[in-house]
PDB file of C-alpha atoms in Angstrom:
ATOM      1  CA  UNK G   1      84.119 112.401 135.657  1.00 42.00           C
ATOM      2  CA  UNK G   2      80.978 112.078 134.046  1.00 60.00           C
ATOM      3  CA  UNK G   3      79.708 111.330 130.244  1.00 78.00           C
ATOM      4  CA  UNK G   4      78.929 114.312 129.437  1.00 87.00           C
ATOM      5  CA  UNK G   5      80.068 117.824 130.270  1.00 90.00           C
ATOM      6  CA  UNK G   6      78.035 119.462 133.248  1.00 91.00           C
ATOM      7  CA  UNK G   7      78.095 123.131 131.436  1.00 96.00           C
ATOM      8  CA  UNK G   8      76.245 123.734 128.102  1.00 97.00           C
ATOM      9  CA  UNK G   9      77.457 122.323 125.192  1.00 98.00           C
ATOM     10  CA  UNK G  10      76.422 122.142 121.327  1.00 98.00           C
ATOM     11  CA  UNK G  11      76.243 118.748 119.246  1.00 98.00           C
ATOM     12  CA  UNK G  12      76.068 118.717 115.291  1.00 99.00           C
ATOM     13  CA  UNK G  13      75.797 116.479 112.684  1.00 99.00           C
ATOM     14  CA  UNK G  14      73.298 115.532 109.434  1.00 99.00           C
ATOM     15  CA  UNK G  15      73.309 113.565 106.400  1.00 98.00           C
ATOM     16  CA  UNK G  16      76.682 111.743 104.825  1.00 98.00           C
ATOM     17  CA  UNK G  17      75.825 114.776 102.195  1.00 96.00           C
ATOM     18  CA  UNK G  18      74.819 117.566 104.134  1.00 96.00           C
ATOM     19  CA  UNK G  19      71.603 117.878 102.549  1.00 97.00           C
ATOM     20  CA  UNK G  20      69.762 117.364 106.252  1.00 98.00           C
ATOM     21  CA  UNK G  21      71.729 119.318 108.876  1.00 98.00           C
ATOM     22  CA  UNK G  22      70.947 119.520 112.988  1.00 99.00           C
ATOM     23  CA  UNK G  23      72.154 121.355 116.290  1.00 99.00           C
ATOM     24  CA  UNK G  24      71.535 120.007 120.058  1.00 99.00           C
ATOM     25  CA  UNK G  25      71.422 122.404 122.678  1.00 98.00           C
ATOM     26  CA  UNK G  26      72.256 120.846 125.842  1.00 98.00           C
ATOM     27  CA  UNK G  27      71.463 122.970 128.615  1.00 98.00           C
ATOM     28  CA  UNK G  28      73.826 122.894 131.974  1.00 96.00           C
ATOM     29  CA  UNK G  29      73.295 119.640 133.928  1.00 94.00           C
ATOM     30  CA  UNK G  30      70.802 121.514 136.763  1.00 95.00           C
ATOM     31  CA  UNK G  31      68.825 122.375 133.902  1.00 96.00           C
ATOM     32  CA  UNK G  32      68.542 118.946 132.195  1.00 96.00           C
ATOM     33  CA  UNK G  33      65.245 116.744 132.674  1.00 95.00           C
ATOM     34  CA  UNK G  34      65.255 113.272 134.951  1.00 94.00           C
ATOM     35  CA  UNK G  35      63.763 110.650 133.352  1.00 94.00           C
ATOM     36  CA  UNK G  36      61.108 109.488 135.533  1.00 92.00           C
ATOM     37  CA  UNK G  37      61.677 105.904 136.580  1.00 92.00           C
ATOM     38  CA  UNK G  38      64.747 105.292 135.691  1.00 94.00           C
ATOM     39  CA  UNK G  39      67.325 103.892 137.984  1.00 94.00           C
ATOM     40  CA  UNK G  40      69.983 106.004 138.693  1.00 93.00           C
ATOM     41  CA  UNK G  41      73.194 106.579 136.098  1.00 92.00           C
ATOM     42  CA  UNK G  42      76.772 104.668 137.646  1.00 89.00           C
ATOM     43  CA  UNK G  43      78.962 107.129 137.183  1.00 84.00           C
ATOM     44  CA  UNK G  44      82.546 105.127 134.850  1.00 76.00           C
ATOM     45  CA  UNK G  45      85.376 104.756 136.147  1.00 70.00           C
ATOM     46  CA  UNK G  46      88.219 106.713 136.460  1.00 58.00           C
ATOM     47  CA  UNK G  47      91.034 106.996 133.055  1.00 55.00           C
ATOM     48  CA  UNK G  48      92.956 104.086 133.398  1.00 55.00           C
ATOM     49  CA  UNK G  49      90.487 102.155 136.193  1.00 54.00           C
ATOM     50  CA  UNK G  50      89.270  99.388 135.533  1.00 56.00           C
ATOM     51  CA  UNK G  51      86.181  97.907 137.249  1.00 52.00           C
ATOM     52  CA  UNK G  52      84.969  94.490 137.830  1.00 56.00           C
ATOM     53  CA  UNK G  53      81.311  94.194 138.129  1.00 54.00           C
ATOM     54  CA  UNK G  54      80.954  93.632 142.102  1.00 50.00           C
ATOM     55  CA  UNK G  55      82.923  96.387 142.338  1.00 60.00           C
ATOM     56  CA  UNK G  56      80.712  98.459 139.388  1.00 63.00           C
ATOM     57  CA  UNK G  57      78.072  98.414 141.373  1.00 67.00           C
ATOM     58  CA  UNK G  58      79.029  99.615 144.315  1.00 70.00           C
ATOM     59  CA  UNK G  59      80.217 102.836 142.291  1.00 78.00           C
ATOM     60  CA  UNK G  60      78.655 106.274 142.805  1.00 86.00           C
ATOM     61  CA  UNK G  61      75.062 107.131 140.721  1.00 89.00           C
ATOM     62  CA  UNK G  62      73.484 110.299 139.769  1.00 90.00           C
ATOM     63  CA  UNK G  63      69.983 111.136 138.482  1.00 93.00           C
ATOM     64  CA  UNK G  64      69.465 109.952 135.152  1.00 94.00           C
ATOM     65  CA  UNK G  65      68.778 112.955 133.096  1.00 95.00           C
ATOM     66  CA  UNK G  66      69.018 113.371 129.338  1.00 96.00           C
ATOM     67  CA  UNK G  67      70.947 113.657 126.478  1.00 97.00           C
ATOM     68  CA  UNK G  68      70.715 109.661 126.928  1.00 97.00           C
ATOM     69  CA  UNK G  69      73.053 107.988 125.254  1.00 96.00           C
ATOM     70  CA  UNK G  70      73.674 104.587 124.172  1.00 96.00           C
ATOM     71  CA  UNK G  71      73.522 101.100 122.450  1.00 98.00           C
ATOM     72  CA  UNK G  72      70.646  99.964 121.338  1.00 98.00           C
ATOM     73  CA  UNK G  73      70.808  96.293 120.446  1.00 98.00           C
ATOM     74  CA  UNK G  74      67.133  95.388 119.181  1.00 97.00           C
ATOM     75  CA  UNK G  75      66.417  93.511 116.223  1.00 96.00           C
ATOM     76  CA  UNK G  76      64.240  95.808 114.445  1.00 95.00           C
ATOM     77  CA  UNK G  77      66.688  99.417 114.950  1.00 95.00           C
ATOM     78  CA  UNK G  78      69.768  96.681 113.574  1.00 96.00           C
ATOM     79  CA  UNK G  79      67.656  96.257 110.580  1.00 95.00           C
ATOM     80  CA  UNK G  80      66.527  99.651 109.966  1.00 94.00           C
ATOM     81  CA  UNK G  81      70.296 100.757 110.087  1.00 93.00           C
ATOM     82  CA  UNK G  82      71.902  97.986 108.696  1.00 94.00           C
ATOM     83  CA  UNK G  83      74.517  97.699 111.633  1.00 94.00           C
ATOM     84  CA  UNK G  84      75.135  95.370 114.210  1.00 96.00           C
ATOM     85  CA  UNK G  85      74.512  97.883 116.673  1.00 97.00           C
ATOM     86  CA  UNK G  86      72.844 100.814 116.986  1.00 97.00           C
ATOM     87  CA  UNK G  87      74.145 103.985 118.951  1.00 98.00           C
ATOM     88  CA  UNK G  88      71.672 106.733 119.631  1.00 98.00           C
ATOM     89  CA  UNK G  89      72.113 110.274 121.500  1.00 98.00           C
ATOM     90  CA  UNK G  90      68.195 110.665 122.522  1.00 98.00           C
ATOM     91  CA  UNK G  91      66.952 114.283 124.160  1.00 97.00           C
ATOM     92  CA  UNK G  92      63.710 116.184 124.160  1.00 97.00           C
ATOM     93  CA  UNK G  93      62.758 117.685 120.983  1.00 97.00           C
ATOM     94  CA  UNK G  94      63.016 121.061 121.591  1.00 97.00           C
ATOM     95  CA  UNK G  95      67.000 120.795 122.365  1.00 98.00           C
ATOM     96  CA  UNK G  96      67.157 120.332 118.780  1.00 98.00           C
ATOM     97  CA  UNK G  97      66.826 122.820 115.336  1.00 98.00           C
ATOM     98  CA  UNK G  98      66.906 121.285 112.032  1.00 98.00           C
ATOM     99  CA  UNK G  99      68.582 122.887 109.009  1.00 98.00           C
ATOM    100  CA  UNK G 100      67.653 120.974 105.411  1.00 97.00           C
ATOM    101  CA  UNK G 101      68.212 121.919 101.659  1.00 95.00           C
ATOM    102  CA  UNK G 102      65.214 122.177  99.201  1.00 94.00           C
ATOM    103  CA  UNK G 103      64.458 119.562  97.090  1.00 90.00           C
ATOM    104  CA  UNK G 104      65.846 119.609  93.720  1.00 82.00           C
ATOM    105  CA  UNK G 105      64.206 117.115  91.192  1.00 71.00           C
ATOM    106  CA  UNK G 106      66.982 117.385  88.825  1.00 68.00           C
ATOM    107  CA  UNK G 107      69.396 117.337  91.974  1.00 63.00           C
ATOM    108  CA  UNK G 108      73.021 116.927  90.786  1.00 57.00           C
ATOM    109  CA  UNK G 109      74.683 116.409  94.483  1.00 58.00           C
ATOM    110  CA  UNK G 110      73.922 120.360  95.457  1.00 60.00           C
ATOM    111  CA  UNK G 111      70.043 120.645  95.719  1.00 55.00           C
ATOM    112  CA  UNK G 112      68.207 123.453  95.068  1.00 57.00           C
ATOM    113  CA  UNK G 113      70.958 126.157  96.078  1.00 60.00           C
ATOM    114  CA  UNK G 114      68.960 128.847  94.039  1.00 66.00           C
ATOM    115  CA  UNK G 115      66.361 128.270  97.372  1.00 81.00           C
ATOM    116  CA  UNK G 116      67.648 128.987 101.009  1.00 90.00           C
ATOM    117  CA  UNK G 117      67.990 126.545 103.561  1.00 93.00           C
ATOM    118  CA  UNK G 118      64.836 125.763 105.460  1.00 95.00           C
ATOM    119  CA  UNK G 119      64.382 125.955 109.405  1.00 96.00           C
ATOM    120  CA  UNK G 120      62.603 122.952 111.068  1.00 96.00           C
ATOM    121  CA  UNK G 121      61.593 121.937 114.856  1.00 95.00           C
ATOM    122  CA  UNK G 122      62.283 118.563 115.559  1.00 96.00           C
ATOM    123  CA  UNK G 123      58.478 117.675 115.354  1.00 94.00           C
ATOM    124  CA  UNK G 124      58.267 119.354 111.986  1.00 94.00           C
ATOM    125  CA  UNK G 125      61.226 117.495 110.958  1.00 95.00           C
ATOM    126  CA  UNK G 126      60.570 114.173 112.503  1.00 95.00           C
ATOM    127  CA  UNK G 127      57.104 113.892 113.160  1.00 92.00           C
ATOM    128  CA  UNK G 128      54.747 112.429 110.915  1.00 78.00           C
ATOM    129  CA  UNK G 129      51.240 112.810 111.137  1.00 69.00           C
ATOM    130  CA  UNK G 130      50.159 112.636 107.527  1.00 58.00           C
ATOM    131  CA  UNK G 131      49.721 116.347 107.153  1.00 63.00           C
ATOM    132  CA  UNK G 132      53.593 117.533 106.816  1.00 70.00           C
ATOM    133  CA  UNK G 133      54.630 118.894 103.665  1.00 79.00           C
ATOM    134  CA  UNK G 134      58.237 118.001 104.489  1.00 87.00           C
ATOM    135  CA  UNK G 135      59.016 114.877 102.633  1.00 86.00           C
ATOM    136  CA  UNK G 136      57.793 116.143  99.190  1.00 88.00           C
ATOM    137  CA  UNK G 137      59.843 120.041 100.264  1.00 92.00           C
ATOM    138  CA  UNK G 138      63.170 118.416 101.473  1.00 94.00           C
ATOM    139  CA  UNK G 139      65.321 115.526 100.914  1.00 96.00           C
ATOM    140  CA  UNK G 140      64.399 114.274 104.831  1.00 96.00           C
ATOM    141  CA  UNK G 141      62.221 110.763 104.221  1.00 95.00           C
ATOM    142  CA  UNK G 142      60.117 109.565 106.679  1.00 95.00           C
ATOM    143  CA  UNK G 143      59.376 105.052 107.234  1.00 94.00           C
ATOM    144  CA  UNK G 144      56.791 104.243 109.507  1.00 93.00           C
ATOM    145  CA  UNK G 145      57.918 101.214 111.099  1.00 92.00           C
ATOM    146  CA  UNK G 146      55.241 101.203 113.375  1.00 91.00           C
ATOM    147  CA  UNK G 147      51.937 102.604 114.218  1.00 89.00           C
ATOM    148  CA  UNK G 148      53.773 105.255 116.788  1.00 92.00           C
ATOM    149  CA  UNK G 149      57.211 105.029 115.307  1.00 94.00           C
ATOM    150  CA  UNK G 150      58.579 107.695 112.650  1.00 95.00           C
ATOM    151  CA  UNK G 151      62.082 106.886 111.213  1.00 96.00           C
ATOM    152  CA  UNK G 152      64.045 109.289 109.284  1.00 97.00           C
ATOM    153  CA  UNK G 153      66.915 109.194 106.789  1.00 97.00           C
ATOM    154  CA  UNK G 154      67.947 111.471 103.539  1.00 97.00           C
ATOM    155  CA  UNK G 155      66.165 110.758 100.735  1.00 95.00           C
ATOM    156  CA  UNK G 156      69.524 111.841  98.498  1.00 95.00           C
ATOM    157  CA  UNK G 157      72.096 109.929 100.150  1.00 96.00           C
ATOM    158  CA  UNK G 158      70.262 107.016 102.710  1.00 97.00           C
ATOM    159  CA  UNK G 159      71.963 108.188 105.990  1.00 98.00           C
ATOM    160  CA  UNK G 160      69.729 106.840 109.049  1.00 97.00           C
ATOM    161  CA  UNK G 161      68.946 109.585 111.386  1.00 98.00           C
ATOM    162  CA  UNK G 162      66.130 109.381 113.634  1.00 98.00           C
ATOM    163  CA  UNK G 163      63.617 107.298 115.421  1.00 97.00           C
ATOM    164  CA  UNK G 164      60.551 109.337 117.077  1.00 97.00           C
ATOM    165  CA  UNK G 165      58.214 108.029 119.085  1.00 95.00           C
ATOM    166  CA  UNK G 166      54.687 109.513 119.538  1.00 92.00           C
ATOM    167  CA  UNK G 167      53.896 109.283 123.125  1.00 90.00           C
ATOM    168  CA  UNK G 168      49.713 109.438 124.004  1.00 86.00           C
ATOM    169  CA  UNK G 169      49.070 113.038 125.574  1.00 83.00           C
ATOM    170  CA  UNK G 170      48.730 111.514 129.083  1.00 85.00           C
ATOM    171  CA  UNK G 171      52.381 110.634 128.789  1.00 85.00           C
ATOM    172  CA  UNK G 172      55.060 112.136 131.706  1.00 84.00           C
ATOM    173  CA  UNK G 173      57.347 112.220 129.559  1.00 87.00           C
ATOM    174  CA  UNK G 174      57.878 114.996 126.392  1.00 87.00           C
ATOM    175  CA  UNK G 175      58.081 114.116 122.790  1.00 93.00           C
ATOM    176  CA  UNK G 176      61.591 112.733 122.790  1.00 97.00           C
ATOM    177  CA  UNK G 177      64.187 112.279 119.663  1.00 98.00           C
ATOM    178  CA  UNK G 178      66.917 109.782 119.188  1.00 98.00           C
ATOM    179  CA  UNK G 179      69.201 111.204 116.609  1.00 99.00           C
ATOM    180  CA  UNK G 180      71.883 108.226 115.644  1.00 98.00           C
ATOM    181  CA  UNK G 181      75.207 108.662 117.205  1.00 98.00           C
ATOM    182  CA  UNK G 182      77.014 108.064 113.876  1.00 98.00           C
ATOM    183  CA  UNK G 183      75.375 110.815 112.106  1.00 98.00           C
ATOM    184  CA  UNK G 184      77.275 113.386 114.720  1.00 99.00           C
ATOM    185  CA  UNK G 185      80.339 115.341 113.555  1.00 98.00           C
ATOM    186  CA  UNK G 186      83.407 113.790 114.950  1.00 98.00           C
ATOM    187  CA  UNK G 187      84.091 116.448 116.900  1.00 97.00           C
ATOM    188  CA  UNK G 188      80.411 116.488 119.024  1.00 98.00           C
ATOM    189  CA  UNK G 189      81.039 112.406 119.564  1.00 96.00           C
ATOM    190  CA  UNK G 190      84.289 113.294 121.285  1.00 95.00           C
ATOM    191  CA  UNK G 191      82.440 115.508 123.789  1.00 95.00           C
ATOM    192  CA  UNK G 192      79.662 112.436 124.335  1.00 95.00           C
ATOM    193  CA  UNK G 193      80.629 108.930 125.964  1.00 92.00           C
ATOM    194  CA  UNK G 194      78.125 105.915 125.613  1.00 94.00           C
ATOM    195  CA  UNK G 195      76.579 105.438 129.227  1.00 93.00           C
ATOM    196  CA  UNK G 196      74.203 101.949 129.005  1.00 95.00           C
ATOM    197  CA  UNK G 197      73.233  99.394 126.280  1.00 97.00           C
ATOM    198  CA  UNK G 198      69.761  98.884 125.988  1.00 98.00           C
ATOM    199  CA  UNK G 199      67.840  95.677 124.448  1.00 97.00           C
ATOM    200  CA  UNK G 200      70.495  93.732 125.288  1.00 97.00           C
ATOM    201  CA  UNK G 201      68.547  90.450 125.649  1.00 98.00           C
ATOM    202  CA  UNK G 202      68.253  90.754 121.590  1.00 97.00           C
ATOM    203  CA  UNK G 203      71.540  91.104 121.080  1.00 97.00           C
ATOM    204  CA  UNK G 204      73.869  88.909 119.076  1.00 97.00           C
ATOM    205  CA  UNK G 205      76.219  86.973 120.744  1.00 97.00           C
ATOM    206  CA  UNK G 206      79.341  87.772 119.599  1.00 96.00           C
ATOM    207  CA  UNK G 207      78.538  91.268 119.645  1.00 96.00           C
ATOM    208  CA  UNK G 208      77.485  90.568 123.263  1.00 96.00           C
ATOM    209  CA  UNK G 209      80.690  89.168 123.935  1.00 95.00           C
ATOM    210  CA  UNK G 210      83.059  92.097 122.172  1.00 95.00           C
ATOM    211  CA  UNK G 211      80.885  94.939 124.355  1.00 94.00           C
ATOM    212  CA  UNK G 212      81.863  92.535 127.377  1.00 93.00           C
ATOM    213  CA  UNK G 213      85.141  91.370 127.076  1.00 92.00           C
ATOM    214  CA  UNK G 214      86.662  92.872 124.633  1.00 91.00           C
ATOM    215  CA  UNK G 215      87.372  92.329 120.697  1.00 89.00           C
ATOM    216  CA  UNK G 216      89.785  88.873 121.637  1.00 87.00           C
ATOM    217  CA  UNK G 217      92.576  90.062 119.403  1.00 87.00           C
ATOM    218  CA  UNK G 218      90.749  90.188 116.023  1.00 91.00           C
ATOM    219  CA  UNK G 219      93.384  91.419 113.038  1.00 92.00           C
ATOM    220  CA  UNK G 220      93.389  95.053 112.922  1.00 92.00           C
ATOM    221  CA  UNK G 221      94.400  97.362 109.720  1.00 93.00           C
ATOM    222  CA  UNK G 222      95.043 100.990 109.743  1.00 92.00           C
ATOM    223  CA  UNK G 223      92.805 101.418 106.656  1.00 93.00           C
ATOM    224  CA  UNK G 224      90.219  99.322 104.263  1.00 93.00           C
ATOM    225  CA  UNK G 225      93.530  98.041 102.538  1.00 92.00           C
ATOM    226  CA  UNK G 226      94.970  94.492 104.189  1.00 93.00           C
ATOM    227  CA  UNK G 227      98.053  95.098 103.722  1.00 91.00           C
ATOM    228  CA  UNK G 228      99.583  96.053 107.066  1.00 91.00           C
ATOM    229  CA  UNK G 229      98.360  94.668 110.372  1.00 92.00           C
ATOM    230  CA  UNK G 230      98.304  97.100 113.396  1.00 91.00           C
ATOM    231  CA  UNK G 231     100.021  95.266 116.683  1.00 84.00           C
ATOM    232  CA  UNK G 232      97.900  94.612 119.175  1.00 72.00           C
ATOM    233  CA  UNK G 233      98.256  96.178 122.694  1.00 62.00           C
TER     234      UNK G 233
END
Protein backbone atom coordinates (compact mmCIF):
# COMPACT_ATOMS: atom_id res chain seq x y z
CA UNK A 1 0.00 0.00 0.00
CA UNK A 2 1.25 3.24 -0.69
CA UNK A 3 -0.30 7.01 -0.79
CA UNK A 4 -0.58 7.31 -3.95
CA UNK A 5 -1.22 5.05 -6.92
CA UNK A 6 2.10 3.73 -8.62
CA UNK A 7 0.46 4.04 -12.36
CA UNK A 8 -0.49 7.48 -13.83
CA UNK A 9 -3.19 9.21 -12.54
CA UNK A 10 -5.01 12.73 -13.13
CA UNK A 11 -5.92 15.26 -10.18
CA UNK A 12 -8.45 18.26 -10.71
CA UNK A 13 -9.77 20.92 -8.96
CA UNK A 14 -10.03 25.12 -9.11
CA UNK A 15 -11.87 27.85 -7.61
CA UNK A 16 -15.21 27.35 -5.20
CA UNK A 17 -16.67 29.00 -8.66
CA UNK A 18 -14.92 27.49 -11.35
CA UNK A 19 -13.66 30.59 -12.67
CA UNK A 20 -9.77 29.19 -12.17
CA UNK A 21 -9.65 25.52 -13.20
CA UNK A 22 -6.33 22.96 -13.07
CA UNK A 23 -5.19 19.30 -14.10
CA UNK A 24 -2.06 17.31 -12.48
CA UNK A 25 -0.47 14.83 -14.47
CA UNK A 26 1.21 12.41 -12.36
CA UNK A 27 3.44 10.33 -14.25
CA UNK A 28 3.97 6.41 -13.14
CA UNK A 29 6.01 6.18 -9.91
CA UNK A 30 9.55 5.19 -11.98
CA UNK A 31 8.99 8.30 -13.67
CA UNK A 32 8.40 10.63 -10.67
CA UNK A 33 11.37 12.94 -9.34
CA UNK A 34 13.26 12.19 -5.71
CA UNK A 35 13.55 14.99 -3.78
CA UNK A 36 17.08 15.39 -3.07
CA UNK A 37 17.74 15.21 0.65
CA UNK A 38 14.96 14.08 1.90
CA UNK A 39 14.76 11.15 4.19
CA UNK A 40 13.07 8.40 2.93
CA UNK A 41 8.91 8.11 2.86
CA UNK A 42 7.53 5.23 5.80
CA UNK A 43 5.35 3.54 3.94
CA UNK A 44 1.37 3.51 6.47
CA UNK A 45 0.21 0.87 7.71
CA UNK A 46 -1.87 -1.67 6.60
CA UNK A 47 -6.25 -1.04 6.60
CA UNK A 48 -7.13 -1.73 9.93
CA UNK A 49 -3.24 -1.70 11.51
CA UNK A 50 -2.50 0.28 13.77
CA UNK A 51 1.07 1.37 14.62
CA UNK A 52 2.71 2.62 17.67
CA UNK A 53 5.62 4.79 17.06
CA UNK A 54 8.61 2.26 18.02
CA UNK A 55 7.04 0.12 15.90
CA UNK A 56 6.46 3.12 12.98
CA UNK A 57 9.73 3.35 12.61
CA UNK A 58 10.88 0.28 12.07
CA UNK A 59 8.32 0.16 9.03
CA UNK A 60 9.45 -0.14 5.40
CA UNK A 61 10.59 3.42 3.40
CA UNK A 62 10.78 4.27 -0.16
CA UNK A 63 12.39 7.20 -2.01
CA UNK A 64 10.66 10.27 -1.44
CA UNK A 65 9.46 11.40 -4.75
CA UNK A 66 6.72 13.88 -5.57
CA UNK A 67 3.35 14.67 -5.72
CA UNK A 68 4.24 15.55 -1.89
CA UNK A 69 1.58 15.74 0.09
CA UNK A 70 0.75 17.03 3.37
CA UNK A 71 0.07 19.31 6.45
CA UNK A 72 1.54 22.23 6.67
CA UNK A 73 1.21 23.75 10.12
CA UNK A 74 3.15 27.23 9.89
CA UNK A 75 1.88 30.34 11.13
CA UNK A 76 2.04 32.40 8.15
CA UNK A 77 0.21 29.54 5.37
CA UNK A 78 -2.69 29.32 8.60
CA UNK A 79 -3.11 32.95 8.09
CA UNK A 80 -3.05 33.21 4.47
CA UNK A 81 -5.85 30.45 4.38
CA UNK A 82 -7.67 31.18 7.27
CA UNK A 83 -7.58 27.47 8.58
CA UNK A 84 -6.06 25.81 11.30
CA UNK A 85 -4.21 23.75 9.05
CA UNK A 86 -3.08 23.80 5.86
CA UNK A 87 -3.04 20.70 3.40
CA UNK A 88 -1.06 21.04 0.22
CA UNK A 89 -0.50 18.46 -2.82
CA UNK A 90 3.02 20.09 -4.06
CA UNK A 91 4.65 18.72 -7.63
CA UNK A 92 6.83 20.27 -10.28
CA UNK A 93 5.24 22.78 -12.37
CA UNK A 94 5.10 21.29 -15.46
CA UNK A 95 2.73 18.28 -14.10
CA UNK A 96 0.26 20.91 -14.07
CA UNK A 97 -2.08 22.98 -16.98
CA UNK A 98 -4.20 25.74 -15.91
CA UNK A 99 -7.62 26.46 -17.41
CA UNK A 100 -9.16 30.18 -16.27
CA UNK A 101 -12.19 32.31 -17.51
CA UNK A 102 -11.68 35.93 -18.84
CA UNK A 103 -12.27 38.64 -16.79
CA UNK A 104 -15.56 40.20 -16.92
CA UNK A 105 -15.79 43.74 -15.27
CA UNK A 106 -19.45 43.64 -15.12
CA UNK A 107 -19.09 39.84 -14.06
CA UNK A 108 -22.51 38.52 -12.90
CA UNK A 109 -21.19 34.92 -11.51
CA UNK A 110 -20.39 33.64 -15.36
CA UNK A 111 -17.40 35.82 -16.59
CA UNK A 112 -16.78 36.72 -19.83
CA UNK A 113 -18.40 33.53 -21.60
CA UNK A 114 -18.59 35.56 -24.94
CA UNK A 115 -14.38 34.93 -24.62
CA UNK A 116 -12.95 31.27 -24.52
CA UNK A 117 -11.23 29.84 -21.76
CA UNK A 118 -7.57 30.65 -21.57
CA UNK A 119 -4.60 28.01 -21.37
CA UNK A 120 -1.86 28.72 -18.73
CA UNK A 121 1.53 26.86 -17.52
CA UNK A 122 1.85 26.81 -14.02
CA UNK A 123 4.59 29.59 -14.16
CA UNK A 124 2.31 31.74 -16.26
CA UNK A 125 -0.36 31.11 -13.86
CA UNK A 126 1.51 31.28 -10.64
CA UNK A 127 4.52 33.06 -11.17
CA UNK A 128 4.89 36.57 -10.65
CA UNK A 129 7.57 38.52 -11.88
CA UNK A 130 5.95 41.88 -12.45
CA UNK A 131 5.63 41.45 -16.16
CA UNK A 132 2.45 38.94 -16.36
CA UNK A 133 -0.58 40.22 -17.81
CA UNK A 134 -2.57 37.58 -15.93
CA UNK A 135 -4.06 39.27 -12.97
CA UNK A 136 -5.62 42.22 -14.94
CA UNK A 137 -6.80 39.11 -18.02
CA UNK A 138 -8.26 36.56 -15.46
CA UNK A 139 -9.91 36.37 -12.22
CA UNK A 140 -6.47 34.43 -10.75
CA UNK A 141 -4.92 37.18 -8.01
CA UNK A 142 -1.60 37.03 -7.08
CA UNK A 143 -0.21 38.29 -2.87
CA UNK A 144 3.30 38.47 -2.46
CA UNK A 145 3.86 37.40 0.93
CA UNK A 146 7.35 37.44 0.55
CA UNK A 147 10.19 38.54 -1.52
CA UNK A 148 10.30 34.80 -3.27
CA UNK A 149 6.81 33.77 -2.37
CA UNK A 150 3.74 34.14 -4.92
CA UNK A 151 0.29 33.19 -3.44
CA UNK A 152 -2.70 32.72 -5.49
CA UNK A 153 -6.47 32.76 -4.99
CA UNK A 154 -9.65 33.87 -7.32
CA UNK A 155 -10.15 37.23 -7.45
CA UNK A 156 -14.23 36.45 -7.92
CA UNK A 157 -14.80 34.13 -5.23
CA UNK A 158 -11.43 34.19 -2.57
CA UNK A 159 -10.60 30.42 -2.84
CA UNK A 160 -6.76 29.95 -1.73
CA UNK A 161 -4.91 28.02 -4.26
CA UNK A 162 -1.31 28.21 -4.49
CA UNK A 163 1.95 29.05 -2.90
CA UNK A 164 5.10 29.23 -5.42
CA UNK A 165 8.30 29.59 -4.51
CA UNK A 166 11.03 31.09 -6.77
CA UNK A 167 14.05 29.04 -6.29
CA UNK A 168 17.69 31.00 -7.39
CA UNK A 169 18.84 29.31 -10.80
CA UNK A 170 21.61 27.37 -8.98
CA UNK A 171 18.83 25.51 -7.24
CA UNK A 172 18.67 21.29 -7.63
CA UNK A 173 15.54 21.39 -7.40
CA UNK A 174 12.73 22.63 -10.34
CA UNK A 175 10.25 25.36 -9.90
CA UNK A 176 7.82 23.51 -7.68
CA UNK A 177 3.87 24.27 -6.99
CA UNK A 178 1.81 23.56 -3.96
CA UNK A 179 -1.75 23.62 -5.08
CA UNK A 180 -4.05 23.42 -1.67
CA UNK A 181 -5.48 20.07 -1.04
CA UNK A 182 -8.98 21.51 -0.43
CA UNK A 183 -9.26 23.11 -3.71
CA UNK A 184 -9.16 19.33 -5.36
CA UNK A 185 -12.40 17.72 -6.61
CA UNK A 186 -13.55 15.18 -4.16
CA UNK A 187 -13.01 12.62 -6.29
CA UNK A 188 -8.89 13.39 -6.99
CA UNK A 189 -8.56 13.68 -2.85
CA UNK A 190 -9.88 10.14 -2.65
CA UNK A 191 -7.07 8.89 -4.92
CA UNK A 192 -4.35 11.06 -2.61
CA UNK A 193 -3.60 10.19 1.20
CA UNK A 194 -1.68 12.82 3.41
CA UNK A 195 1.93 11.29 3.94
CA UNK A 196 3.89 13.87 6.65
CA UNK A 197 3.03 17.15 8.51
CA UNK A 198 5.43 19.69 8.08
CA UNK A 199 6.14 22.87 10.47
CA UNK A 200 4.96 21.10 13.11
CA UNK A 201 6.97 22.93 15.81
CA UNK A 202 4.43 26.00 14.93
CA UNK A 203 1.64 24.20 15.36
CA UNK A 204 -1.18 24.77 17.80
CA UNK A 205 -1.58 22.59 20.46
CA UNK A 206 -4.72 21.24 20.34
CA UNK A 207 -4.47 20.79 16.79
CA UNK A 208 -1.19 19.00 17.66
CA UNK A 209 -2.94 16.86 19.90
CA UNK A 210 -6.17 15.87 17.47
CA UNK A 211 -3.41 14.90 14.47
CA UNK A 212 -1.84 12.72 17.41
CA UNK A 213 -4.32 11.17 19.32
CA UNK A 214 -7.24 11.60 17.96
CA UNK A 215 -10.35 14.16 18.16
CA UNK A 216 -11.12 12.87 22.20
CA UNK A 217 -14.80 12.42 21.48
CA UNK A 218 -15.74 16.01 20.47
CA UNK A 219 -19.81 16.19 19.57
CA UNK A 220 -20.27 15.31 16.08
CA UNK A 221 -23.40 16.40 13.71
CA UNK A 222 -24.24 15.02 10.40
CA UNK A 223 -24.72 18.57 9.02
CA UNK A 224 -24.21 22.50 10.07
CA UNK A 225 -27.67 22.01 11.92
CA UNK A 226 -27.24 20.83 15.90
CA UNK A 227 -29.88 19.07 16.04
CA UNK A 228 -28.85 15.41 15.94
CA UNK A 229 -25.59 14.14 17.38
CA UNK A 230 -23.77 11.32 15.42
CA UNK A 231 -22.62 8.33 18.04
CA UNK A 232 -19.32 8.02 18.45
CA UNK A 233 -17.38 4.82 17.48
Amino acid sequence: MAYAPSEPFILTGGCFCKAIRYTINVPQREDRPILPGAVDTRLPPLPGQHKHDDDRRSQPRVPTTFPLIGFDHCSDCRHAAGTVVQAWCISPHSWVEWTVLPLHKNDAGEGDVAKPPIHLTTLEACASDGKSSVCHETYISHYKSSRDVTRSFCSRCGTTLTYYFERPASSPISPLIDITMGSLDEESLEKIHPERQVWWDSGIGWMKGIMTWGDGGVMRHAKGTLTDEIASG
